[in-house]
mmCIF file of N, CA and C and ligand atoms in Angstrom:
data_model
loop_
_atom_site.group_PDB
_atom_site.id
_atom_site.type_symbol
_atom_site.label_atom_id
_atom_site.label_comp_id
_atom_site.label_asym_id
_atom_site.label_seq_id
_atom_site.Cartn_x
_atom_site.Cartn_y
_atom_site.Cartn_z
ATOM 1 N N MET A 1 107.057 90.191 82.197
ATOM 2 C CA MET A 1 106.071 90.000 81.126
ATOM 3 C C MET A 1 106.377 90.948 79.967
ATOM 4 N N VAL A 2 106.610 90.371 78.798
ATOM 5 C CA VAL A 2 106.913 91.196 77.629
ATOM 6 C C VAL A 2 105.605 91.693 77.011
ATOM 7 N N GLY A 3 105.688 92.761 76.215
ATOM 8 C CA GLY A 3 104.469 93.265 75.587
ATOM 9 C C GLY A 3 104.338 94.759 75.795
ATOM 10 N N THR A 4 103.492 95.373 74.974
ATOM 11 C CA THR A 4 103.494 96.835 74.914
ATOM 12 C C THR A 4 102.182 97.489 75.331
ATOM 13 N N THR A 5 101.164 96.701 75.690
ATOM 14 C CA THR A 5 99.896 97.357 76.044
ATOM 15 C C THR A 5 100.018 98.042 77.401
ATOM 16 N N ILE A 6 99.038 98.880 77.686
ATOM 17 C CA ILE A 6 99.029 99.605 78.962
ATOM 18 C C ILE A 6 98.971 98.621 80.142
ATOM 19 N N PHE A 7 98.311 97.466 79.935
ATOM 20 C CA PHE A 7 98.211 96.511 81.044
ATOM 21 C C PHE A 7 99.539 95.769 81.260
ATOM 22 N N HIS A 8 100.303 95.534 80.192
ATOM 23 C CA HIS A 8 101.662 95.003 80.381
ATOM 24 C C HIS A 8 102.467 95.969 81.261
ATOM 25 N N LYS A 9 102.311 97.255 80.988
ATOM 26 C CA LYS A 9 103.087 98.261 81.753
ATOM 27 C C LYS A 9 102.640 98.302 83.204
ATOM 28 N N ILE A 10 101.338 98.059 83.442
ATOM 29 C CA ILE A 10 100.847 98.005 84.829
ATOM 30 C C ILE A 10 101.432 96.777 85.533
ATOM 31 N N VAL A 11 101.436 95.622 84.861
ATOM 32 C CA VAL A 11 102.001 94.399 85.467
ATOM 33 C C VAL A 11 103.479 94.611 85.792
ATOM 34 N N ARG A 12 104.199 95.287 84.898
ATOM 35 C CA ARG A 12 105.640 95.532 85.127
ATOM 36 C C ARG A 12 105.887 96.714 86.073
ATOM 37 N N ARG A 13 104.791 97.320 86.513
ATOM 38 C CA ARG A 13 104.833 98.488 87.407
ATOM 39 C C ARG A 13 105.600 99.659 86.794
ATOM 40 N N GLU A 14 105.481 99.784 85.479
ATOM 41 C CA GLU A 14 106.067 100.949 84.792
ATOM 42 C C GLU A 14 105.124 102.138 84.852
ATOM 43 N N ILE A 15 103.821 101.846 84.966
ATOM 44 C CA ILE A 15 102.852 102.917 85.227
ATOM 45 C C ILE A 15 102.014 102.507 86.437
ATOM 46 N N PRO A 16 101.554 103.498 87.196
ATOM 47 C CA PRO A 16 100.833 103.170 88.432
ATOM 48 C C PRO A 16 99.411 102.687 88.174
ATOM 49 N N ALA A 17 98.905 101.911 89.108
ATOM 50 C CA ALA A 17 97.503 101.484 89.090
ATOM 51 C C ALA A 17 97.105 101.230 90.533
ATOM 52 N N ASP A 18 95.805 101.306 90.783
ATOM 53 C CA ASP A 18 95.292 101.034 92.121
ATOM 54 C C ASP A 18 95.064 99.521 92.223
ATOM 55 N N ILE A 19 96.119 98.807 92.605
ATOM 56 C CA ILE A 19 96.087 97.339 92.633
ATOM 57 C C ILE A 19 95.419 96.884 93.933
ATOM 58 N N VAL A 20 94.379 96.055 93.799
ATOM 59 C CA VAL A 20 93.652 95.612 94.997
ATOM 60 C C VAL A 20 93.957 94.152 95.348
ATOM 61 N N PHE A 21 94.524 93.414 94.398
ATOM 62 C CA PHE A 21 94.895 92.014 94.681
ATOM 63 C C PHE A 21 95.922 91.574 93.655
ATOM 64 N N GLU A 22 96.839 90.719 94.103
ATOM 65 C CA GLU A 22 97.814 90.141 93.175
ATOM 66 C C GLU A 22 98.288 88.814 93.748
ATOM 67 N N ASP A 23 98.458 87.826 92.884
ATOM 68 C CA ASP A 23 99.145 86.596 93.268
ATOM 69 C C ASP A 23 100.045 86.197 92.092
ATOM 70 N N ASP A 24 100.530 84.951 92.076
ATOM 71 C CA ASP A 24 101.456 84.557 91.005
ATOM 72 C C ASP A 24 100.764 84.528 89.638
ATOM 73 N N ASP A 25 99.449 84.343 89.636
ATOM 74 C CA ASP A 25 98.711 84.139 88.382
ATOM 75 C C ASP A 25 98.025 85.378 87.834
ATOM 76 N N ILE A 26 97.503 86.204 88.725
ATOM 77 C CA ILE A 26 96.655 87.319 88.252
ATOM 78 C C ILE A 26 96.978 88.617 88.974
ATOM 79 N N MET A 27 96.473 89.704 88.387
ATOM 80 C CA MET A 27 96.486 91.006 89.046
ATOM 81 C C MET A 27 95.086 91.597 88.899
ATOM 82 N N VAL A 28 94.662 92.295 89.952
ATOM 83 C CA VAL A 28 93.345 92.952 89.954
ATOM 84 C C VAL A 28 93.568 94.412 90.317
ATOM 85 N N PHE A 29 93.059 95.311 89.472
ATOM 86 C CA PHE A 29 93.207 96.741 89.767
ATOM 87 C C PHE A 29 91.937 97.482 89.388
ATOM 88 N N LYS A 30 91.794 98.684 89.957
ATOM 89 C CA LYS A 30 90.593 99.490 89.704
ATOM 90 C C LYS A 30 90.653 100.091 88.308
ATOM 91 N N ASP A 31 89.526 100.067 87.622
ATOM 92 C CA ASP A 31 89.421 100.712 86.314
ATOM 93 C C ASP A 31 89.548 102.219 86.507
ATOM 94 N N ILE A 32 90.335 102.839 85.628
ATOM 95 C CA ILE A 32 90.608 104.271 85.756
ATOM 96 C C ILE A 32 89.360 105.115 85.471
ATOM 97 N N HIS A 33 88.429 104.571 84.700
ATOM 98 C CA HIS A 33 87.155 105.256 84.408
ATOM 99 C C HIS A 33 86.000 104.335 84.822
ATOM 100 N N PRO A 34 85.718 104.275 86.128
ATOM 101 C CA PRO A 34 84.745 103.287 86.621
ATOM 102 C C PRO A 34 83.336 103.515 86.082
ATOM 103 N N LYS A 35 82.688 102.423 85.696
ATOM 104 C CA LYS A 35 81.311 102.470 85.181
ATOM 105 C C LYS A 35 80.321 101.995 86.243
ATOM 106 N N ALA A 36 80.802 101.752 87.447
ATOM 107 C CA ALA A 36 79.963 101.302 88.571
ATOM 108 C C ALA A 36 80.708 101.713 89.846
ATOM 109 N N PRO A 37 80.010 101.729 91.002
ATOM 110 C CA PRO A 37 80.694 102.098 92.256
ATOM 111 C C PRO A 37 81.965 101.285 92.500
ATOM 112 N N LEU A 38 81.935 100.022 92.096
ATOM 113 C CA LEU A 38 83.158 99.210 92.122
ATOM 114 C C LEU A 38 83.381 98.645 90.725
ATOM 115 N N HIS A 39 84.498 99.005 90.119
ATOM 116 C CA HIS A 39 84.810 98.533 88.764
ATOM 117 C C HIS A 39 86.268 98.096 88.748
ATOM 118 N N LEU A 40 86.454 96.775 88.743
ATOM 119 C CA LEU A 40 87.798 96.190 88.774
ATOM 120 C C LEU A 40 88.095 95.502 87.448
ATOM 121 N N LEU A 41 89.374 95.351 87.155
ATOM 122 C CA LEU A 41 89.820 94.605 85.980
ATOM 123 C C LEU A 41 90.693 93.451 86.456
ATOM 124 N N PHE A 42 90.374 92.246 86.014
ATOM 125 C CA PHE A 42 91.135 91.036 86.342
ATOM 126 C C PHE A 42 91.951 90.655 85.114
ATOM 127 N N ILE A 43 93.271 90.503 85.284
ATOM 128 C CA ILE A 43 94.132 90.084 84.163
ATOM 129 C C ILE A 43 95.071 88.963 84.624
ATOM 130 N N ALA A 44 95.437 88.103 83.670
ATOM 131 C CA ALA A 44 96.407 87.044 83.938
ATOM 132 C C ALA A 44 97.815 87.624 83.773
ATOM 133 N N LYS A 45 98.756 87.179 84.605
ATOM 134 C CA LYS A 45 100.103 87.765 84.614
ATOM 135 C C LYS A 45 101.160 86.958 83.878
ATOM 136 N N ARG A 46 100.954 85.657 83.784
ATOM 137 C CA ARG A 46 102.030 84.821 83.228
ATOM 138 C C ARG A 46 102.161 85.063 81.722
ATOM 139 N N ASP A 47 103.392 85.074 81.233
ATOM 140 C CA ASP A 47 103.633 85.259 79.789
ATOM 141 C C ASP A 47 102.853 84.247 78.963
ATOM 142 N N GLU A 48 102.843 82.990 79.432
ATOM 143 C CA GLU A 48 102.186 81.933 78.644
ATOM 144 C C GLU A 48 100.663 82.072 78.653
ATOM 145 N N ASP A 49 100.132 82.885 79.573
ATOM 146 C CA ASP A 49 98.681 83.104 79.632
ATOM 147 C C ASP A 49 98.256 84.348 78.854
ATOM 148 N N PHE A 50 99.214 85.044 78.256
ATOM 149 C CA PHE A 50 98.831 86.277 77.551
ATOM 150 C C PHE A 50 98.045 85.957 76.285
ATOM 151 N N VAL A 51 96.933 86.648 76.140
ATOM 152 C CA VAL A 51 96.119 86.554 74.933
ATOM 153 C C VAL A 51 95.459 87.928 74.759
ATOM 154 N N PRO A 52 95.456 88.470 73.530
ATOM 155 C CA PRO A 52 94.924 89.828 73.368
ATOM 156 C C PRO A 52 93.423 89.934 73.650
ATOM 157 N N SER A 53 92.674 88.907 73.256
ATOM 158 C CA SER A 53 91.216 89.035 73.283
ATOM 159 C C SER A 53 90.592 87.636 73.323
ATOM 160 N N ILE A 54 89.337 87.559 73.745
ATOM 161 C CA ILE A 54 88.604 86.278 73.678
ATOM 162 C C ILE A 54 88.673 85.715 72.257
ATOM 163 N N ASP A 55 88.660 86.591 71.274
ATOM 164 C CA ASP A 55 88.675 86.156 69.868
ATOM 165 C C ASP A 55 89.983 85.458 69.483
ATOM 166 N N ASP A 56 91.018 85.640 70.293
ATOM 167 C CA ASP A 56 92.334 85.052 69.992
ATOM 168 C C ASP A 56 92.620 83.787 70.789
ATOM 169 N N LEU A 57 91.642 83.314 71.574
ATOM 170 C CA LEU A 57 91.885 82.123 72.402
ATOM 171 C C LEU A 57 92.260 80.917 71.546
ATOM 172 N N THR A 58 93.175 80.097 72.072
ATOM 173 C CA THR A 58 93.566 78.841 71.436
ATOM 174 C C THR A 58 93.445 77.742 72.499
ATOM 175 N N GLU A 59 93.743 76.512 72.120
ATOM 176 C CA GLU A 59 93.732 75.422 73.104
ATOM 177 C C GLU A 59 94.655 75.746 74.278
ATOM 178 N N LYS A 60 95.776 76.383 73.972
ATOM 179 C CA LYS A 60 96.781 76.683 75.013
ATOM 180 C C LYS A 60 96.311 77.748 75.996
ATOM 181 N N THR A 61 95.448 78.641 75.547
ATOM 182 C CA THR A 61 95.025 79.752 76.412
ATOM 183 C C THR A 61 93.547 79.659 76.804
ATOM 184 N N ALA A 62 92.888 78.575 76.429
ATOM 185 C CA ALA A 62 91.446 78.446 76.684
ATOM 186 C C ALA A 62 91.103 78.471 78.169
ATOM 187 N N HIS A 63 92.101 78.153 79.035
ATOM 188 C CA HIS A 63 91.833 78.133 80.477
ATOM 189 C C HIS A 63 91.801 79.533 81.093
ATOM 190 N N VAL A 64 92.306 80.525 80.380
ATOM 191 C CA VAL A 64 92.500 81.851 80.995
ATOM 192 C C VAL A 64 91.181 82.517 81.412
ATOM 193 N N PRO A 65 90.133 82.529 80.564
ATOM 194 C CA PRO A 65 88.875 83.136 81.028
ATOM 195 C C PRO A 65 88.346 82.454 82.288
ATOM 196 N N GLY A 66 88.486 81.137 82.364
ATOM 197 C CA GLY A 66 88.032 80.407 83.555
ATOM 198 C C GLY A 66 88.826 80.791 84.788
ATOM 199 N N LEU A 67 90.124 80.957 84.604
ATOM 200 C CA LEU A 67 90.976 81.405 85.716
ATOM 201 C C LEU A 67 90.492 82.758 86.242
ATOM 202 N N LEU A 68 90.251 83.688 85.336
ATOM 203 C CA LEU A 68 89.840 85.039 85.740
ATOM 204 C C LEU A 68 88.468 85.003 86.427
ATOM 205 N N ILE A 69 87.552 84.210 85.892
ATOM 206 C CA ILE A 69 86.206 84.119 86.484
ATOM 207 C C ILE A 69 86.270 83.481 87.875
ATOM 208 N N ARG A 70 87.066 82.441 88.003
ATOM 209 C CA ARG A 70 87.205 81.767 89.317
ATOM 210 C C ARG A 70 87.813 82.718 90.351
ATOM 211 N N LYS A 71 88.822 83.497 89.928
ATOM 212 C CA LYS A 71 89.444 84.456 90.856
ATOM 213 C C LYS A 71 88.453 85.557 91.220
ATOM 214 N N ALA A 72 87.615 85.953 90.272
ATOM 215 C CA ALA A 72 86.599 86.970 90.562
ATOM 216 C C ALA A 72 85.598 86.445 91.585
ATOM 217 N N GLN A 73 85.194 85.193 91.428
ATOM 218 C CA GLN A 73 84.261 84.574 92.379
ATOM 219 C C GLN A 73 84.882 84.541 93.775
ATOM 220 N N GLN A 74 86.163 84.132 93.849
ATOM 221 C CA GLN A 74 86.835 84.062 95.153
ATOM 222 C C GLN A 74 86.972 85.453 95.767
ATOM 223 N N PHE A 75 87.325 86.430 94.926
ATOM 224 C CA PHE A 75 87.487 87.803 95.407
ATOM 225 C C PHE A 75 86.162 88.306 95.991
ATOM 226 N N ALA A 76 85.073 88.069 95.249
ATOM 227 C CA ALA A 76 83.752 88.531 95.700
ATOM 228 C C ALA A 76 83.397 87.891 97.037
ATOM 229 N N ARG A 77 83.618 86.607 97.146
ATOM 230 C CA ARG A 77 83.296 85.910 98.406
ATOM 231 C C ARG A 77 84.127 86.459 99.562
ATOM 232 N N GLU A 78 85.418 86.652 99.302
ATOM 233 C CA GLU A 78 86.306 87.127 100.371
ATOM 234 C C GLU A 78 85.939 88.525 100.838
ATOM 235 N N HIS A 79 85.381 89.330 99.928
ATOM 236 C CA HIS A 79 85.032 90.713 100.275
ATOM 237 C C HIS A 79 83.545 90.882 100.570
ATOM 238 N N GLY A 80 82.814 89.785 100.614
ATOM 239 C CA GLY A 80 81.386 89.862 100.946
ATOM 240 C C GLY A 80 80.564 90.574 99.890
ATOM 241 N N ILE A 81 81.016 90.529 98.655
ATOM 242 C CA ILE A 81 80.272 91.174 97.564
ATOM 243 C C ILE A 81 79.250 90.153 97.043
ATOM 244 N N LYS A 82 77.986 90.478 97.259
ATOM 245 C CA LYS A 82 76.943 89.465 97.013
ATOM 246 C C LYS A 82 76.481 89.439 95.561
ATOM 247 N N GLY A 83 76.562 90.590 94.883
ATOM 248 C CA GLY A 83 76.107 90.646 93.493
ATOM 249 C C GLY A 83 77.060 91.461 92.651
ATOM 250 N N TYR A 84 77.284 90.974 91.435
ATOM 251 C CA TYR A 84 78.237 91.668 90.562
ATOM 252 C C TYR A 84 78.009 91.259 89.118
ATOM 253 N N GLN A 85 78.614 92.007 88.208
ATOM 254 C CA GLN A 85 78.554 91.675 86.784
ATOM 255 C C GLN A 85 79.962 91.412 86.284
ATOM 256 N N LEU A 86 80.087 90.411 85.416
ATOM 257 C CA LEU A 86 81.374 90.082 84.782
ATOM 258 C C LEU A 86 81.220 90.271 83.280
ATOM 259 N N ARG A 87 82.182 90.951 82.667
ATOM 260 C CA ARG A 87 82.073 91.228 81.225
ATOM 261 C C ARG A 87 83.419 91.096 80.529
ATOM 262 N N PHE A 88 83.366 90.525 79.334
ATOM 263 C CA PHE A 88 84.498 90.606 78.413
ATOM 264 C C PHE A 88 84.041 91.435 77.218
ATOM 265 N N HIS A 89 84.766 92.460 76.861
ATOM 266 C CA HIS A 89 84.527 93.164 75.603
ATOM 267 C C HIS A 89 85.399 92.461 74.552
ATOM 268 N N VAL A 90 84.802 92.145 73.430
ATOM 269 C CA VAL A 90 85.526 91.347 72.428
ATOM 270 C C VAL A 90 85.634 92.112 71.115
ATOM 271 N N GLY A 91 86.860 92.522 70.794
ATOM 272 C CA GLY A 91 87.119 93.201 69.530
ATOM 273 C C GLY A 91 86.696 94.662 69.559
ATOM 274 N N LYS A 92 87.243 95.422 68.634
ATOM 275 C CA LYS A 92 86.930 96.865 68.564
ATOM 276 C C LYS A 92 85.428 97.093 68.482
ATOM 277 N N ASP A 93 84.735 96.288 67.665
ATOM 278 C CA ASP A 93 83.289 96.463 67.511
ATOM 279 C C ASP A 93 82.524 96.049 68.769
ATOM 280 N N GLY A 94 83.196 95.305 69.644
ATOM 281 C CA GLY A 94 82.591 94.911 70.919
ATOM 282 C C GLY A 94 82.960 95.855 72.044
ATOM 283 N N GLY A 95 83.604 96.959 71.696
ATOM 284 C CA GLY A 95 83.959 97.965 72.693
ATOM 285 C C GLY A 95 85.306 97.741 73.345
ATOM 286 N N GLN A 96 86.099 96.781 72.832
ATOM 287 C CA GLN A 96 87.403 96.523 73.449
ATOM 288 C C GLN A 96 88.410 97.581 73.020
ATOM 289 N N GLU A 97 89.095 98.154 74.011
ATOM 290 C CA GLU A 97 90.101 99.191 73.747
ATOM 291 C C GLU A 97 91.512 98.698 74.049
ATOM 292 N N VAL A 98 91.628 97.854 75.059
ATOM 293 C CA VAL A 98 92.953 97.359 75.461
ATOM 294 C C VAL A 98 93.042 95.888 75.069
ATOM 295 N N PHE A 99 94.020 95.579 74.208
ATOM 296 C CA PHE A 99 94.120 94.217 73.675
ATOM 297 C C PHE A 99 95.078 93.363 74.509
ATOM 298 N N TYR A 100 94.632 93.191 75.743
ATOM 299 C CA TYR A 100 95.239 92.317 76.748
ATOM 300 C C TYR A 100 94.022 91.780 77.495
ATOM 301 N N LEU A 101 93.720 90.520 77.316
ATOM 302 C CA LEU A 101 92.467 89.967 77.837
ATOM 303 C C LEU A 101 92.230 90.378 79.285
ATOM 304 N N HIS A 102 91.064 90.934 79.551
ATOM 305 C CA HIS A 102 90.726 91.361 80.911
ATOM 306 C C HIS A 102 89.253 91.133 81.168
ATOM 307 N N LEU A 103 88.960 90.807 82.410
ATOM 308 C CA LEU A 103 87.596 90.594 82.856
ATOM 309 C C LEU A 103 87.161 91.817 83.657
ATOM 310 N N HIS A 104 86.075 92.452 83.201
ATOM 311 C CA HIS A 104 85.499 93.564 83.971
ATOM 312 C C HIS A 104 84.648 92.982 85.098
ATOM 313 N N PHE A 105 84.840 93.508 86.290
ATOM 314 C CA PHE A 105 84.063 93.123 87.479
ATOM 315 C C PHE A 105 83.391 94.385 87.983
ATOM 316 N N LEU A 106 82.070 94.412 87.904
ATOM 317 C CA LEU A 106 81.325 95.617 88.304
ATOM 318 C C LEU A 106 80.340 95.275 89.411
ATOM 319 N N SER A 107 80.269 96.163 90.403
ATOM 320 C CA SER A 107 79.308 95.948 91.485
ATOM 321 C C SER A 107 78.840 97.283 92.025
ATOM 322 N N ASN A 108 77.613 97.297 92.544
ATOM 323 C CA ASN A 108 77.108 98.491 93.235
ATOM 324 C C ASN A 108 77.626 98.562 94.653
ATOM 325 N N GLN A 109 78.220 97.472 95.100
ATOM 326 C CA GLN A 109 78.761 97.396 96.455
ATOM 327 C C GLN A 109 80.217 97.824 96.416
ATOM 328 N N LYS A 110 80.553 98.876 97.169
ATOM 329 C CA LYS A 110 81.929 99.372 97.134
ATOM 330 C C LYS A 110 82.843 98.531 98.015
ATOM 331 N N LEU A 111 84.087 98.395 97.584
ATOM 332 C CA LEU A 111 85.092 97.674 98.368
ATOM 333 C C LEU A 111 85.340 98.357 99.707
ATOM 334 N N GLU A 112 85.418 99.675 99.671
ATOM 335 C CA GLU A 112 85.689 100.443 100.886
ATOM 336 C C GLU A 112 84.611 100.203 101.934
ATOM 337 N N GLN A 113 83.344 100.142 101.475
ATOM 338 C CA GLN A 113 82.232 99.877 102.401
ATOM 339 C C GLN A 113 82.451 98.542 103.084
ATOM 340 N N GLN A 114 82.845 97.561 102.255
ATOM 341 C CA GLN A 114 83.072 96.227 102.803
ATOM 342 C C GLN A 114 84.141 96.253 103.874
ATOM 343 N N GLN A 115 85.261 96.949 103.539
ATOM 344 C CA GLN A 115 86.377 96.959 104.490
ATOM 345 C C GLN A 115 86.021 97.709 105.754
ATOM 346 N N SER A 116 85.311 98.856 105.618
ATOM 347 C CA SER A 116 85.000 99.659 106.795
ATOM 348 C C SER A 116 83.925 99.008 107.664
ATOM 349 N N GLU A 117 83.161 98.083 107.072
ATOM 350 C CA GLU A 117 82.124 97.400 107.844
ATOM 351 C C GLU A 117 82.690 96.293 108.725
ATOM 352 N N ARG A 118 83.934 95.911 108.471
ATOM 353 C CA ARG A 118 84.507 94.808 109.250
ATOM 354 C C ARG A 118 84.807 95.203 110.679
HETATM 355 P P1 5GP B 1 87.982 97.412 77.281
HETATM 356 O O1 5GP B 1 87.020 98.390 76.669
HETATM 357 O O2 5GP B 1 89.240 97.236 76.500
HETATM 358 O O3 5GP B 1 87.300 96.121 77.623
HETATM 359 O O4 5GP B 1 88.329 98.031 78.689
HETATM 360 C C1 5GP B 1 89.537 98.661 78.976
HETATM 361 C C2 5GP B 1 89.328 99.326 80.306
HETATM 362 O O5 5GP B 1 90.588 99.729 80.783
HETATM 363 C C3 5GP B 1 88.441 100.572 80.233
HETATM 364 O O6 5GP B 1 87.319 100.404 81.087
HETATM 365 C C4 5GP B 1 89.369 101.698 80.681
HETATM 366 O O7 5GP B 1 88.714 102.648 81.502
HETATM 367 C C5 5GP B 1 90.459 100.959 81.435
HETATM 368 N N1 5GP B 1 91.767 101.594 81.344
HETATM 369 C C6 5GP B 1 92.363 102.098 80.229
HETATM 370 N N2 5GP B 1 93.583 102.580 80.514
HETATM 371 C C7 5GP B 1 93.763 102.364 81.840
HETATM 372 C C8 5GP B 1 94.858 102.644 82.735
HETATM 373 O O8 5GP B 1 95.887 103.186 82.378
HETATM 374 N N3 5GP B 1 94.686 102.286 84.034
HETATM 375 C C9 5GP B 1 93.543 101.678 84.490
HETATM 376 N N4 5GP B 1 93.485 101.361 85.781
HETATM 377 N N5 5GP B 1 92.502 101.390 83.667
HETATM 378 C C10 5GP B 1 92.620 101.735 82.368
#
């Protein structure tokens, strides 16, 4: 994946991240400054799915937010996370700092709790 943002570097494994899930389409890793007991970031990995922000969506990339939301739903179900918040920050004035589209997944339910309860 070409590109210069910090999330491109995480996808290319040039900088470390606490990756909790990955498949051919997406990567999920823990936010470095969590705003909730569980704070994950969902990003699309394919070059053709790259879009800086919701504000930059086109017909070609309009499916990407849906992909991220669907993967978040599946992740939550698989980990028994019953309640969570999903957020997109849009533009600098919307609090966006990293211009690589990402879905924030926040929950009061910790992943570790889920795993240790099994
Ligand atoms: P934004 O405000 O752009 O929607 O959110 C960017 C998020 O990325 C922030 O919550 C921030 O804490 C997180 N973040 C920034 N740099 C890094 C990093 O190098 N690694 C990880 N894991 N998260 C990061």
